[in-house]
Amino acid sequence: MAGIKSLAKDTAIYGLSSIIGRFLNWCLVPLYTQMFPADEYGVVTYVYSAVALALIVLTYGMETGFFRFANHERYKDPLEVYSTALISLGVSSTVFVAMILSFIGPVSDALHAGSHHDYIVMMTVAVALDAFTALPFSYLRYAKRPLRFASLRLVNIAVNIGLNLFFILICPWLWECAPGWIAWFYDPDFGIGYIFLANLVSSVMNVVLLVPELKGFRWRFNPALWREMLAYSAPLLVLGVAGIMNQTLGTLLMPWLYADNAEGITAVGIYGANYKIAIVMGMIDVQMAGVIRSYVPDREAPLATVHMKDSIYWAESADYMPILDKVLPSPENALRGAGKYFGAKVYANFVPHWEKETRWYFTGMGSRWKEASVYAGRTACA
């Protein structure tokens, strides 16, 4: 019972921190639409749609891959898995930044930012940092530290929202009343650039706050492990891209449907604001931990003991609640799905496998394992 209570508490902390964060960011939409014209907010909407896709590509399923191989029977040191994945994400994120900066002009035009290359530079660095820090956040979940996970998330959101309010509300007022106070750093013509600047600062803050998770272990890279992680994560990348395109493809294509680019980006601003205000989001996060033991008749000691720890996560969005109810499993069905997933992972440790349809082999080749499989076969026949 204590384990179930702990599981429920951790799940609530993870889920509520994400929901609260998204709700607070959602609250910024009325501020943006009040302070900026539709065409400028259209640039913000378009750039963030591209950023959402870039973040999926830059993490390429490594978060889930880390959970898989940190619990893998062939890799006894989770920190080696963590270090290998960190180095992989660090290198790929650095290459991404270098590539975007090398083609900053064409990329800026493609994202409808025009001559505002600084917008794209800031968001490029921000999304690269977010991709890199995705793994330390996953490590906090693996290490069962929900309070630190949630507090860092909420601090990041508070910094982002606080800077938005400062630059978009307070600074314009100070510019009218006492411009000398802020003239050394504030430019009223920078406009929506302050939205991107706030995002960049909060992303840098994430890296600073996560420094304890980036030290205290030996950094090392295991090429064989890395290749296995990439192979395991590749299908997740495909699914992730498909999922995010389902949400952002309309935004990314909309400007190209208009003969006038300015009219198209204005439509994106109007569409993006209405979409964000109307969307309903739901998340279910199930954390699982347990000990499974196998017994055979006439033996008091267990034949084998397997310790399991894993998680399964659902996140969906819809335009209104009835649709969300159809695409997001109920809590009961989520628990059933988690139980099936948990059982499917553990059963292979207790029964023989069929490999290449040529022979039986056993997870353990000792006589007790063979005795257990024979007993299971006789029981099944009976």
mmCIF file of C-alpha atoms in Angstrom:
data_model
loop_
_atom_site.group_PDB
_atom_site.id
_atom_site.type_symbol
_atom_site.label_atom_id
_atom_site.label_comp_id
_atom_site.label_asym_id
_atom_site.label_seq_id
_atom_site.Cartn_x
_atom_site.Cartn_y
_atom_site.Cartn_z
ATOM 1 C CA MET A 1 0.000 0.000 0.000
ATOM 2 C CA ALA A 2 2.854 2.392 0.805
ATOM 3 C CA GLY A 3 4.340 1.754 -2.640
ATOM 4 C CA ILE A 4 1.014 2.546 -4.331
ATOM 5 C CA LYS A 5 0.679 5.786 -2.367
ATOM 6 C CA SER A 6 4.215 6.811 -3.320
ATOM 7 C CA LEU A 7 3.507 5.967 -6.961
ATOM 8 C CA ALA A 8 0.313 8.032 -6.945
ATOM 9 C CA LYS A 9 2.073 10.987 -5.315
ATOM 10 C CA ASP A 10 4.954 10.958 -7.811
ATOM 11 C CA THR A 11 2.571 10.662 -10.754
ATOM 12 C CA ALA A 12 0.538 13.610 -9.469
ATOM 13 C CA ILE A 13 3.649 15.755 -9.084
ATOM 14 C CA TYR A 14 4.932 14.992 -12.589
ATOM 15 C CA GLY A 15 1.536 15.486 -14.181
ATOM 16 C CA LEU A 16 0.486 18.588 -12.274
ATOM 17 C CA SER A 17 3.786 20.377 -12.901
ATOM 18 C CA SER A 18 3.308 19.885 -16.648
ATOM 19 C CA ILE A 19 -0.351 20.885 -16.597
ATOM 20 C CA ILE A 20 0.284 23.987 -14.464
ATOM 21 C CA GLY A 21 3.173 25.016 -16.687
ATOM 22 C CA ARG A 22 1.153 24.706 -19.877
ATOM 23 C CA PHE A 23 -1.762 26.548 -18.330
ATOM 24 C CA LEU A 24 0.442 29.464 -17.261
ATOM 25 C CA ASN A 25 1.983 29.675 -20.736
ATOM 26 C CA TRP A 26 -1.529 29.566 -22.177
ATOM 27 C CA CYS A 27 -2.344 32.633 -20.079
ATOM 28 C CA LEU A 28 0.232 34.618 -22.081
ATOM 29 C CA VAL A 29 -1.809 34.346 -25.291
ATOM 30 C CA PRO A 30 -4.242 37.184 -24.413
ATOM 31 C CA LEU A 31 -1.236 39.364 -23.552
ATOM 32 C CA TYR A 32 0.413 38.696 -26.909
ATOM 33 C CA THR A 33 -2.750 39.319 -28.903
ATOM 34 C CA GLN A 34 -3.368 42.565 -27.014
ATOM 35 C CA MET A 35 0.151 43.940 -27.380
ATOM 36 C CA PHE A 36 1.131 42.785 -30.884
ATOM 37 C CA PRO A 37 -0.627 42.978 -34.266
ATOM 38 C CA ALA A 38 -1.729 39.739 -35.902
ATOM 39 C CA ASP A 39 1.117 39.691 -38.449
ATOM 40 C CA GLU A 40 3.790 39.922 -35.746
ATOM 41 C CA TYR A 41 2.115 37.299 -33.609
ATOM 42 C CA GLY A 42 1.932 35.182 -36.758
ATOM 43 C CA VAL A 43 5.738 35.153 -36.871
ATOM 44 C CA VAL A 44 5.792 33.992 -33.232
ATOM 45 C CA THR A 45 3.265 31.238 -33.970
ATOM 46 C CA TYR A 46 5.134 30.078 -37.060
ATOM 47 C CA VAL A 47 8.557 30.020 -35.398
ATOM 48 C CA TYR A 48 7.241 28.080 -32.395
ATOM 49 C CA SER A 49 5.581 25.548 -34.701
ATOM 50 C CA ALA A 50 8.954 24.945 -36.344
ATOM 51 C CA VAL A 51 10.604 24.786 -32.902
ATOM 52 C CA ALA A 52 8.168 22.079 -31.756
ATOM 53 C CA LEU A 53 9.143 19.946 -34.746
ATOM 54 C CA ALA A 54 12.858 20.668 -34.259
ATOM 55 C CA LEU A 55 12.711 19.628 -30.606
ATOM 56 C CA ILE A 56 11.285 16.213 -31.527
ATOM 57 C CA VAL A 57 14.002 15.699 -34.136
ATOM 58 C CA LEU A 58 16.811 16.888 -31.849
ATOM 59 C CA THR A 59 15.876 14.540 -28.992
ATOM 60 C CA TYR A 60 15.254 11.646 -31.460
ATOM 61 C CA GLY A 61 13.668 9.435 -28.818
ATOM 62 C CA MET A 62 16.728 9.407 -26.533
ATOM 63 C CA GLU A 63 14.653 10.065 -23.425
ATOM 64 C CA THR A 64 12.712 6.836 -23.854
ATOM 65 C CA GLY A 65 15.856 5.059 -25.012
ATOM 66 C CA PHE A 66 17.582 6.101 -21.802
ATOM 67 C CA PHE A 67 14.806 4.572 -19.666
ATOM 68 C CA ARG A 68 14.982 1.359 -21.695
ATOM 69 C CA PHE A 69 18.731 0.832 -21.475
ATOM 70 C CA ALA A 70 19.190 2.192 -17.959
ATOM 71 C CA ASN A 71 17.116 -0.840 -16.887
ATOM 72 C CA HIS A 72 18.696 -3.216 -19.414
ATOM 73 C CA GLU A 73 20.102 -6.469 -18.044
ATOM 74 C CA ARG A 74 23.227 -6.181 -20.228
ATOM 75 C CA TYR A 75 24.141 -2.689 -19.031
ATOM 76 C CA LYS A 76 24.680 -2.704 -15.304
ATOM 77 C CA ASP A 77 25.718 0.952 -14.996
ATOM 78 C CA PRO A 78 22.850 3.407 -15.668
ATOM 79 C CA LEU A 79 25.309 6.307 -15.550
ATOM 80 C CA GLU A 80 27.126 4.912 -18.581
ATOM 81 C CA VAL A 81 23.813 4.923 -20.456
ATOM 82 C CA TYR A 82 23.123 8.452 -19.201
ATOM 83 C CA SER A 83 26.570 9.713 -20.189
ATOM 84 C CA THR A 84 26.400 8.142 -23.655
ATOM 85 C CA ALA A 85 22.993 9.693 -24.348
ATOM 86 C CA LEU A 86 24.097 13.094 -22.990
ATOM 87 C CA ILE A 87 27.141 13.188 -25.246
ATOM 88 C CA SER A 88 25.010 12.171 -28.213
ATOM 89 C CA LEU A 89 22.469 14.936 -27.592
ATOM 90 C CA GLY A 90 25.202 17.485 -26.872
ATOM 91 C CA VAL A 91 27.002 16.788 -30.148
ATOM 92 C CA SER A 92 23.854 16.692 -32.277
ATOM 93 C CA SER A 93 22.537 19.914 -30.711
ATOM 94 C CA THR A 94 25.850 21.667 -31.346
ATOM 95 C CA VAL A 95 25.861 20.522 -34.977
ATOM 96 C CA PHE A 96 22.284 21.770 -35.334
ATOM 97 C CA VAL A 97 23.197 25.243 -34.071
ATOM 98 C CA ALA A 98 26.230 25.398 -36.382
ATOM 99 C CA MET A 99 24.134 24.392 -39.409
ATOM 100 C CA ILE A 100 21.387 26.945 -38.737
ATOM 101 C CA LEU A 101 23.880 29.752 -38.155
ATOM 102 C CA SER A 102 25.646 28.836 -41.404
ATOM 103 C CA PHE A 103 22.385 29.291 -43.337
ATOM 104 C CA ILE A 104 20.755 31.921 -41.162
ATOM 105 C CA GLY A 105 19.499 34.023 -44.087
ATOM 106 C CA PRO A 106 17.546 31.296 -45.927
ATOM 107 C CA VAL A 107 16.283 29.817 -42.654
ATOM 108 C CA SER A 108 15.059 33.222 -41.482
ATOM 109 C CA ASP A 109 13.214 33.746 -44.765
ATOM 110 C CA ALA A 110 11.681 30.270 -44.614
ATOM 111 C CA LEU A 111 10.369 30.987 -41.109
ATOM 112 C CA HIS A 112 8.971 34.354 -42.237
ATOM 113 C CA ALA A 113 11.238 36.299 -39.879
ATOM 114 C CA GLY A 114 12.755 38.283 -42.762
ATOM 115 C CA SER A 115 15.714 40.392 -41.712
ATOM 116 C CA HIS A 116 15.206 39.599 -38.026
ATOM 117 C CA HIS A 117 17.951 37.007 -37.923
ATOM 118 C CA ASP A 118 18.293 37.570 -34.192
ATOM 119 C CA TYR A 119 14.876 35.928 -33.643
ATOM 120 C CA ILE A 120 16.074 32.733 -35.294
ATOM 121 C CA VAL A 121 19.471 32.771 -33.578
ATOM 122 C CA MET A 122 17.852 33.037 -30.142
ATOM 123 C CA MET A 123 15.346 30.258 -30.788
ATOM 124 C CA THR A 124 17.996 28.037 -32.374
ATOM 125 C CA VAL A 125 20.142 28.201 -29.255
ATOM 126 C CA ALA A 126 17.088 27.829 -27.009
ATOM 127 C CA VAL A 127 15.785 24.687 -28.734
ATOM 128 C CA ALA A 128 19.282 23.152 -28.758
ATOM 129 C CA LEU A 129 19.594 23.727 -25.003
ATOM 130 C CA ASP A 130 16.098 22.335 -24.412
ATOM 131 C CA ALA A 131 16.950 19.204 -26.399
ATOM 132 C CA PHE A 132 20.106 18.685 -24.346
ATOM 133 C CA THR A 133 18.396 19.269 -20.979
ATOM 134 C CA ALA A 134 15.559 16.878 -21.853
ATOM 135 C CA LEU A 135 17.788 14.008 -20.735
ATOM 136 C CA PRO A 136 18.691 15.386 -17.278
ATOM 137 C CA PHE A 137 14.961 15.827 -16.677
ATOM 138 C CA SER A 138 14.460 12.192 -17.699
ATOM 139 C CA TYR A 139 17.247 11.211 -15.307
ATOM 140 C CA LEU A 140 15.406 12.961 -12.458
ATOM 141 C CA ARG A 141 12.373 10.813 -13.221
ATOM 142 C CA TYR A 142 14.547 7.706 -13.368
ATOM 143 C CA ALA A 143 16.116 8.637 -10.015
ATOM 144 C CA LYS A 144 12.630 9.171 -8.515
ATOM 145 C CA ARG A 145 13.117 12.819 -7.680
ATOM 146 C CA PRO A 146 9.708 14.268 -8.588
ATOM 147 C CA LEU A 147 9.984 17.338 -6.358
ATOM 148 C CA ARG A 148 13.224 18.515 -7.962
ATOM 149 C CA PHE A 149 11.785 17.739 -11.404
ATOM 150 C CA ALA A 150 8.642 19.769 -10.738
ATOM 151 C CA SER A 151 10.454 22.649 -9.012
ATOM 152 C CA LEU A 152 12.898 23.068 -11.897
ATOM 153 C CA ARG A 153 10.069 23.004 -14.417
ATOM 154 C CA LEU A 154 8.098 25.593 -12.495
ATOM 155 C CA VAL A 155 11.119 27.851 -11.941
ATOM 156 C CA ASN A 156 11.808 27.745 -15.676
ATOM 157 C CA ILE A 157 8.208 28.691 -16.437
ATOM 158 C CA ALA A 158 8.223 31.435 -13.797
ATOM 159 C CA VAL A 159 11.356 32.984 -15.317
ATOM 160 C CA ASN A 160 9.868 32.844 -18.799
ATOM 161 C CA ILE A 161 6.543 34.374 -17.770
ATOM 162 C CA GLY A 162 8.214 36.956 -15.519
ATOM 163 C CA LEU A 163 10.478 38.167 -18.334
ATOM 164 C CA ASN A 164 7.520 38.312 -20.728
ATOM 165 C CA LEU A 165 5.593 40.492 -18.316
ATOM 166 C CA PHE A 166 8.647 42.658 -17.653
ATOM 167 C CA PHE A 167 9.561 43.310 -21.277
ATOM 168 C CA ILE A 168 6.041 43.478 -22.731
ATOM 169 C CA LEU A 169 4.125 45.258 -19.953
ATOM 170 C CA ILE A 170 6.474 46.977 -17.515
ATOM 171 C CA CYS A 171 9.163 48.231 -19.877
ATOM 172 C CA PRO A 172 6.759 50.043 -22.259
ATOM 173 C CA TRP A 173 5.219 51.768 -19.248
ATOM 174 C CA LEU A 174 8.651 52.754 -17.924
ATOM 175 C CA TRP A 175 9.612 53.950 -21.409
ATOM 176 C CA GLU A 176 6.771 56.445 -21.222
ATOM 177 C CA CYS A 177 7.352 57.491 -17.606
ATOM 178 C CA ALA A 178 11.098 57.219 -17.021
ATOM 179 C CA PRO A 179 12.941 56.146 -20.184
ATOM 180 C CA GLY A 180 16.330 56.881 -18.661
ATOM 181 C CA TRP A 181 15.979 53.931 -16.325
ATOM 182 C CA ILE A 182 15.793 51.338 -19.078
ATOM 183 C CA ALA A 183 17.282 53.055 -22.133
ATOM 184 C CA TRP A 184 20.574 51.194 -21.642
ATOM 185 C CA PHE A 185 19.003 47.806 -22.416
ATOM 186 C CA TYR A 186 15.449 48.275 -23.726
ATOM 187 C CA ASP A 187 14.558 48.868 -27.374
ATOM 188 C CA PRO A 188 10.824 49.475 -27.980
ATOM 189 C CA ASP A 189 11.247 48.455 -31.634
ATOM 190 C CA PHE A 190 12.456 44.975 -30.692
ATOM 191 C CA GLY A 191 8.813 43.945 -30.164
ATOM 192 C CA ILE A 192 8.205 40.207 -30.382
ATOM 193 C CA GLY A 193 11.947 39.649 -30.067
ATOM 194 C CA TYR A 194 11.460 39.891 -26.306
ATOM 195 C CA ILE A 195 9.265 36.769 -26.421
ATOM 196 C CA PHE A 196 12.173 34.851 -27.942
ATOM 197 C CA LEU A 197 14.664 36.476 -25.569
ATOM 198 C CA ALA A 198 12.606 35.390 -22.546
ATOM 199 C CA ASN A 199 12.573 31.850 -23.912
ATOM 200 C CA LEU A 200 16.342 31.873 -24.430
ATOM 201 C CA VAL A 201 17.038 33.145 -20.909
ATOM 202 C CA SER A 202 14.772 30.499 -19.366
ATOM 203 C CA SER A 203 16.511 27.782 -21.410
ATOM 204 C CA VAL A 204 19.920 28.982 -20.228
ATOM 205 C CA MET A 205 18.558 29.020 -16.677
ATOM 206 C CA ASN A 206 17.566 25.373 -17.110
ATOM 207 C CA VAL A 207 21.150 24.411 -17.940
ATOM 208 C CA VAL A 208 22.474 26.313 -14.930
ATOM 209 C CA LEU A 209 19.989 24.727 -12.529
ATOM 210 C CA LEU A 210 20.687 21.259 -13.923
ATOM 211 C CA VAL A 211 24.455 21.462 -13.361
ATOM 212 C CA PRO A 212 24.240 19.034 -10.385
ATOM 213 C CA GLU A 213 22.787 16.427 -12.783
ATOM 214 C CA LEU A 214 25.655 17.026 -15.217
ATOM 215 C CA LYS A 215 28.477 16.234 -12.822
ATOM 216 C CA GLY A 216 29.356 13.699 -10.157
ATOM 217 C CA PHE A 217 29.899 10.851 -12.634
ATOM 218 C CA ARG A 218 32.502 9.873 -15.193
ATOM 219 C CA TRP A 219 31.620 11.053 -18.672
ATOM 220 C CA ARG A 220 32.153 8.247 -21.149
ATOM 221 C CA PHE A 221 30.789 7.212 -24.525
ATOM 222 C CA ASN A 222 29.937 3.608 -25.418
ATOM 223 C CA PRO A 223 29.642 3.324 -29.243
ATOM 224 C CA ALA A 224 27.973 -0.106 -29.163
ATOM 225 C CA LEU A 225 25.424 1.064 -26.612
ATOM 226 C CA TRP A 226 24.839 4.256 -28.617
ATOM 227 C CA ARG A 227 24.052 2.296 -31.781
ATOM 228 C CA GLU A 228 21.574 0.135 -29.880
ATOM 229 C CA MET A 229 19.927 3.210 -28.393
ATOM 230 C CA LEU A 230 19.601 4.805 -31.828
ATOM 231 C CA ALA A 231 18.062 1.640 -33.271
ATOM 232 C CA TYR A 232 15.614 1.447 -30.373
ATOM 233 C CA SER A 233 14.720 5.164 -30.528
ATOM 234 C CA ALA A 234 14.356 5.473 -34.315
ATOM 235 C CA PRO A 235 10.705 4.284 -34.405
ATOM 236 C CA LEU A 236 9.926 6.687 -31.558
ATOM 237 C CA LEU A 237 11.360 9.543 -33.636
ATOM 238 C CA VAL A 238 9.073 8.632 -36.534
ATOM 239 C CA LEU A 239 6.046 8.499 -34.227
ATOM 240 C CA GLY A 240 7.058 11.752 -32.562
ATOM 241 C CA VAL A 241 7.388 13.574 -35.870
ATOM 242 C CA ALA A 242 4.029 12.193 -37.018
ATOM 243 C CA GLY A 243 2.391 13.322 -33.780
ATOM 244 C CA ILE A 244 3.794 16.842 -33.818
ATOM 245 C CA MET A 245 3.041 17.277 -37.516
ATOM 246 C CA ASN A 246 -0.564 16.448 -36.736
ATOM 247 C CA GLN A 247 -0.579 19.549 -34.512
ATOM 248 C CA THR A 248 1.629 21.939 -36.482
ATOM 249 C CA LEU A 249 1.335 21.012 -40.166
ATOM 250 C CA GLY A 250 -1.629 23.327 -40.699
ATOM 251 C CA THR A 251 0.303 26.256 -39.266
ATOM 252 C CA LEU A 252 3.428 25.490 -41.282
ATOM 253 C CA LEU A 253 1.509 25.201 -44.573
ATOM 254 C CA MET A 254 -0.924 28.078 -44.112
ATOM 255 C CA PRO A 255 1.293 30.977 -45.347
ATOM 256 C CA TRP A 256 1.966 29.118 -48.593
ATOM 257 C CA LEU A 257 -1.754 28.993 -49.354
ATOM 258 C CA TYR A 258 -1.880 32.780 -49.781
ATOM 259 C CA ALA A 259 -0.576 34.703 -52.750
ATOM 260 C CA ASP A 260 0.422 37.530 -50.427
ATOM 261 C CA ASN A 261 2.937 36.393 -47.807
ATOM 262 C CA ALA A 262 1.949 39.178 -45.392
ATOM 263 C CA GLU A 263 -1.693 38.133 -45.570
ATOM 264 C CA GLY A 264 -0.711 34.513 -44.958
ATOM 265 C CA ILE A 265 1.373 35.246 -41.865
ATOM 266 C CA THR A 266 -1.453 37.421 -40.502
ATOM 267 C CA ALA A 267 -3.810 34.474 -40.920
ATOM 268 C CA VAL A 268 -1.312 32.311 -39.042
ATOM 269 C CA GLY A 269 -1.367 34.767 -36.135
ATOM 270 C CA ILE A 270 -5.158 34.737 -35.927
ATOM 271 C CA TYR A 271 -5.350 30.968 -36.332
ATOM 272 C CA GLY A 272 -2.578 30.306 -33.782
ATOM 273 C CA ALA A 273 -4.140 32.484 -31.107
ATOM 274 C CA ASN A 274 -7.569 30.887 -31.494
ATOM 275 C CA TYR A 275 -6.083 27.387 -31.597
ATOM 276 C CA LYS A 276 -4.147 27.888 -28.370
ATOM 277 C CA ILE A 277 -7.090 29.368 -26.522
ATOM 278 C CA ALA A 278 -9.473 26.621 -27.658
ATOM 279 C CA ILE A 279 -7.261 23.561 -27.221
ATOM 280 C CA VAL A 280 -7.870 21.057 -24.439
ATOM 281 C CA MET A 281 -4.960 19.005 -23.175
ATOM 282 C CA GLY A 282 -4.770 15.822 -21.147
ATOM 283 C CA MET A 283 -1.904 13.750 -19.778
ATOM 284 C CA ILE A 284 -1.592 10.441 -17.953
ATOM 285 C CA ASP A 285 1.730 9.348 -16.494
ATOM 286 C CA VAL A 286 1.968 5.883 -14.870
ATOM 287 C CA GLN A 287 5.114 5.048 -12.893
ATOM 288 C CA MET A 288 5.556 1.324 -12.214
ATOM 289 C CA ALA A 289 7.804 -0.503 -9.775
ATOM 290 C CA GLY A 290 7.577 -4.012 -8.444
ATOM 291 C CA VAL A 291 9.258 -7.245 -7.445
ATOM 292 C CA ILE A 292 8.207 -10.466 -9.185
ATOM 293 C CA ARG A 293 9.253 -13.847 -7.792
ATOM 294 C CA SER A 294 8.921 -17.303 -9.321
ATOM 295 C CA TYR A 295 8.307 -20.385 -7.166
ATOM 296 C CA VAL A 296 8.130 -24.109 -7.961
ATOM 297 C CA PRO A 297 6.522 -26.822 -5.782
ATOM 298 C CA ASP A 298 8.424 -28.126 -2.771
ATOM 299 C CA ARG A 299 10.810 -25.190 -2.720
ATOM 300 C CA GLU A 300 10.481 -22.498 -0.106
ATOM 301 C CA ALA A 301 13.004 -20.141 -1.690
ATOM 302 C CA PRO A 302 12.034 -18.374 -4.910
ATOM 303 C CA LEU A 303 13.463 -19.746 -8.118
ATOM 304 C CA ALA A 304 14.185 -16.238 -9.366
ATOM 305 C CA THR A 305 13.498 -12.630 -8.418
ATOM 306 C CA VAL A 306 13.121 -9.822 -10.922
ATOM 307 C CA HIS A 307 13.030 -6.151 -9.919
ATOM 308 C CA MET A 308 11.133 -4.004 -12.397
ATOM 309 C CA LYS A 309 10.922 -0.227 -12.738
ATOM 310 C CA ASP A 310 9.424 1.521 -15.736
ATOM 311 C CA SER A 311 6.945 4.179 -16.813
ATOM 312 C CA ILE A 312 4.363 4.682 -19.524
ATOM 313 C CA TYR A 313 3.026 8.061 -20.592
ATOM 314 C CA TRP A 314 0.100 9.398 -22.647
ATOM 315 C CA ALA A 315 -0.272 13.018 -23.799
ATOM 316 C CA GLU A 316 -3.002 14.125 -26.182
ATOM 317 C CA SER A 317 -4.677 17.339 -27.235
ATOM 318 C CA ALA A 318 -8.006 18.070 -28.871
ATOM 319 C CA ASP A 319 -10.244 20.972 -29.770
ATOM 320 C CA TYR A 320 -12.821 20.039 -27.142
ATOM 321 C CA MET A 321 -13.364 17.551 -24.353
ATOM 322 C CA PRO A 322 -15.469 14.857 -26.131
ATOM 323 C CA ILE A 323 -12.676 14.324 -28.658
ATOM 324 C CA LEU A 324 -10.062 14.233 -25.895
ATOM 325 C CA ASP A 325 -12.100 11.554 -24.113
ATOM 326 C CA LYS A 326 -11.872 9.400 -27.241
ATOM 327 C CA VAL A 327 -8.134 9.726 -27.853
ATOM 328 C CA LEU A 328 -6.892 9.697 -24.230
ATOM 329 C CA PRO A 329 -7.393 6.467 -22.254
ATOM 330 C CA SER A 330 -9.383 6.587 -19.054
ATOM 331 C CA PRO A 331 -7.369 6.165 -15.821
ATOM 332 C CA GLU A 332 -8.704 2.605 -15.533
ATOM 333 C CA ASN A 333 -7.683 1.682 -19.079
ATOM 334 C CA ALA A 334 -4.320 3.386 -18.582
ATOM 335 C CA LEU A 335 -3.675 1.173 -15.553
ATOM 336 C CA ARG A 336 -4.759 -1.898 -17.521
ATOM 337 C CA GLY A 337 -2.436 -0.946 -20.351
ATOM 338 C CA ALA A 338 0.398 -0.335 -17.919
ATOM 339 C CA GLY A 339 -0.222 -3.745 -16.314
ATOM 340 C CA LYS A 340 -0.104 -5.507 -19.687
ATOM 341 C CA TYR A 341 3.053 -3.635 -20.629
ATOM 342 C CA PHE A 342 4.638 -4.515 -17.280
ATOM 343 C CA GLY A 343 3.688 -8.190 -17.588
ATOM 344 C CA ALA A 344 4.924 -8.420 -21.183
ATOM 345 C CA LYS A 345 8.325 -7.170 -20.105
ATOM 346 C CA VAL A 346 8.731 -9.476 -17.131
ATOM 347 C CA TYR A 347 7.299 -12.788 -18.331
ATOM 348 C CA ALA A 348 10.320 -13.529 -20.528
ATOM 349 C CA ASN A 349 12.434 -13.917 -17.414
ATOM 350 C CA PHE A 350 10.409 -16.912 -16.255
ATOM 351 C CA VAL A 351 9.596 -18.912 -19.382
ATOM 352 C CA PRO A 352 11.682 -20.306 -22.249
ATOM 353 C CA HIS A 353 11.835 -18.407 -25.533
ATOM 354 C CA TRP A 354 11.508 -19.608 -29.093
ATOM 355 C CA GLU A 355 14.432 -18.308 -31.116
ATOM 356 C CA LYS A 356 14.574 -18.535 -34.931
ATOM 357 C CA GLU A 357 12.089 -21.434 -34.730
ATOM 358 C CA THR A 358 14.938 -23.908 -34.304
ATOM 359 C CA ARG A 359 15.432 -24.541 -30.615
ATOM 360 C CA TRP A 360 14.356 -23.708 -27.103
ATOM 361 C CA TYR A 361 16.669 -21.749 -24.929
ATOM 362 C CA PHE A 362 16.358 -20.545 -21.358
ATOM 363 C CA THR A 363 16.999 -17.148 -19.802
ATOM 364 C CA GLY A 364 19.047 -19.039 -17.217
ATOM 365 C CA MET A 365 20.508 -22.436 -18.036
ATOM 366 C CA GLY A 366 20.637 -23.819 -14.498
ATOM 367 C CA SER A 367 18.674 -26.925 -13.575
ATOM 368 C CA ARG A 368 16.176 -24.886 -11.568
ATOM 369 C CA TRP A 369 15.181 -22.892 -14.624
ATOM 370 C CA LYS A 370 14.669 -26.100 -16.582
ATOM 371 C CA GLU A 371 12.654 -27.556 -13.721
ATOM 372 C CA ALA A 372 10.461 -24.439 -13.687
ATOM 373 C CA SER A 373 9.802 -24.574 -17.420
ATOM 374 C CA VAL A 374 8.947 -28.281 -17.282
ATOM 375 C CA TYR A 375 6.554 -27.629 -14.388
ATOM 376 C CA ALA A 376 4.949 -24.753 -16.314
ATOM 377 C CA GLY A 377 4.517 -27.007 -19.330
ATOM 378 C CA ARG A 378 2.914 -29.782 -17.286
ATOM 379 C CA THR A 379 0.592 -27.320 -15.594
ATOM 380 C CA ALA A 380 -0.467 -25.934 -18.932
ATOM 381 C CA CYS A 381 -1.159 -29.420 -20.287
ATOM 382 C CA ALA A 382 -3.170 -30.316 -17.233
#
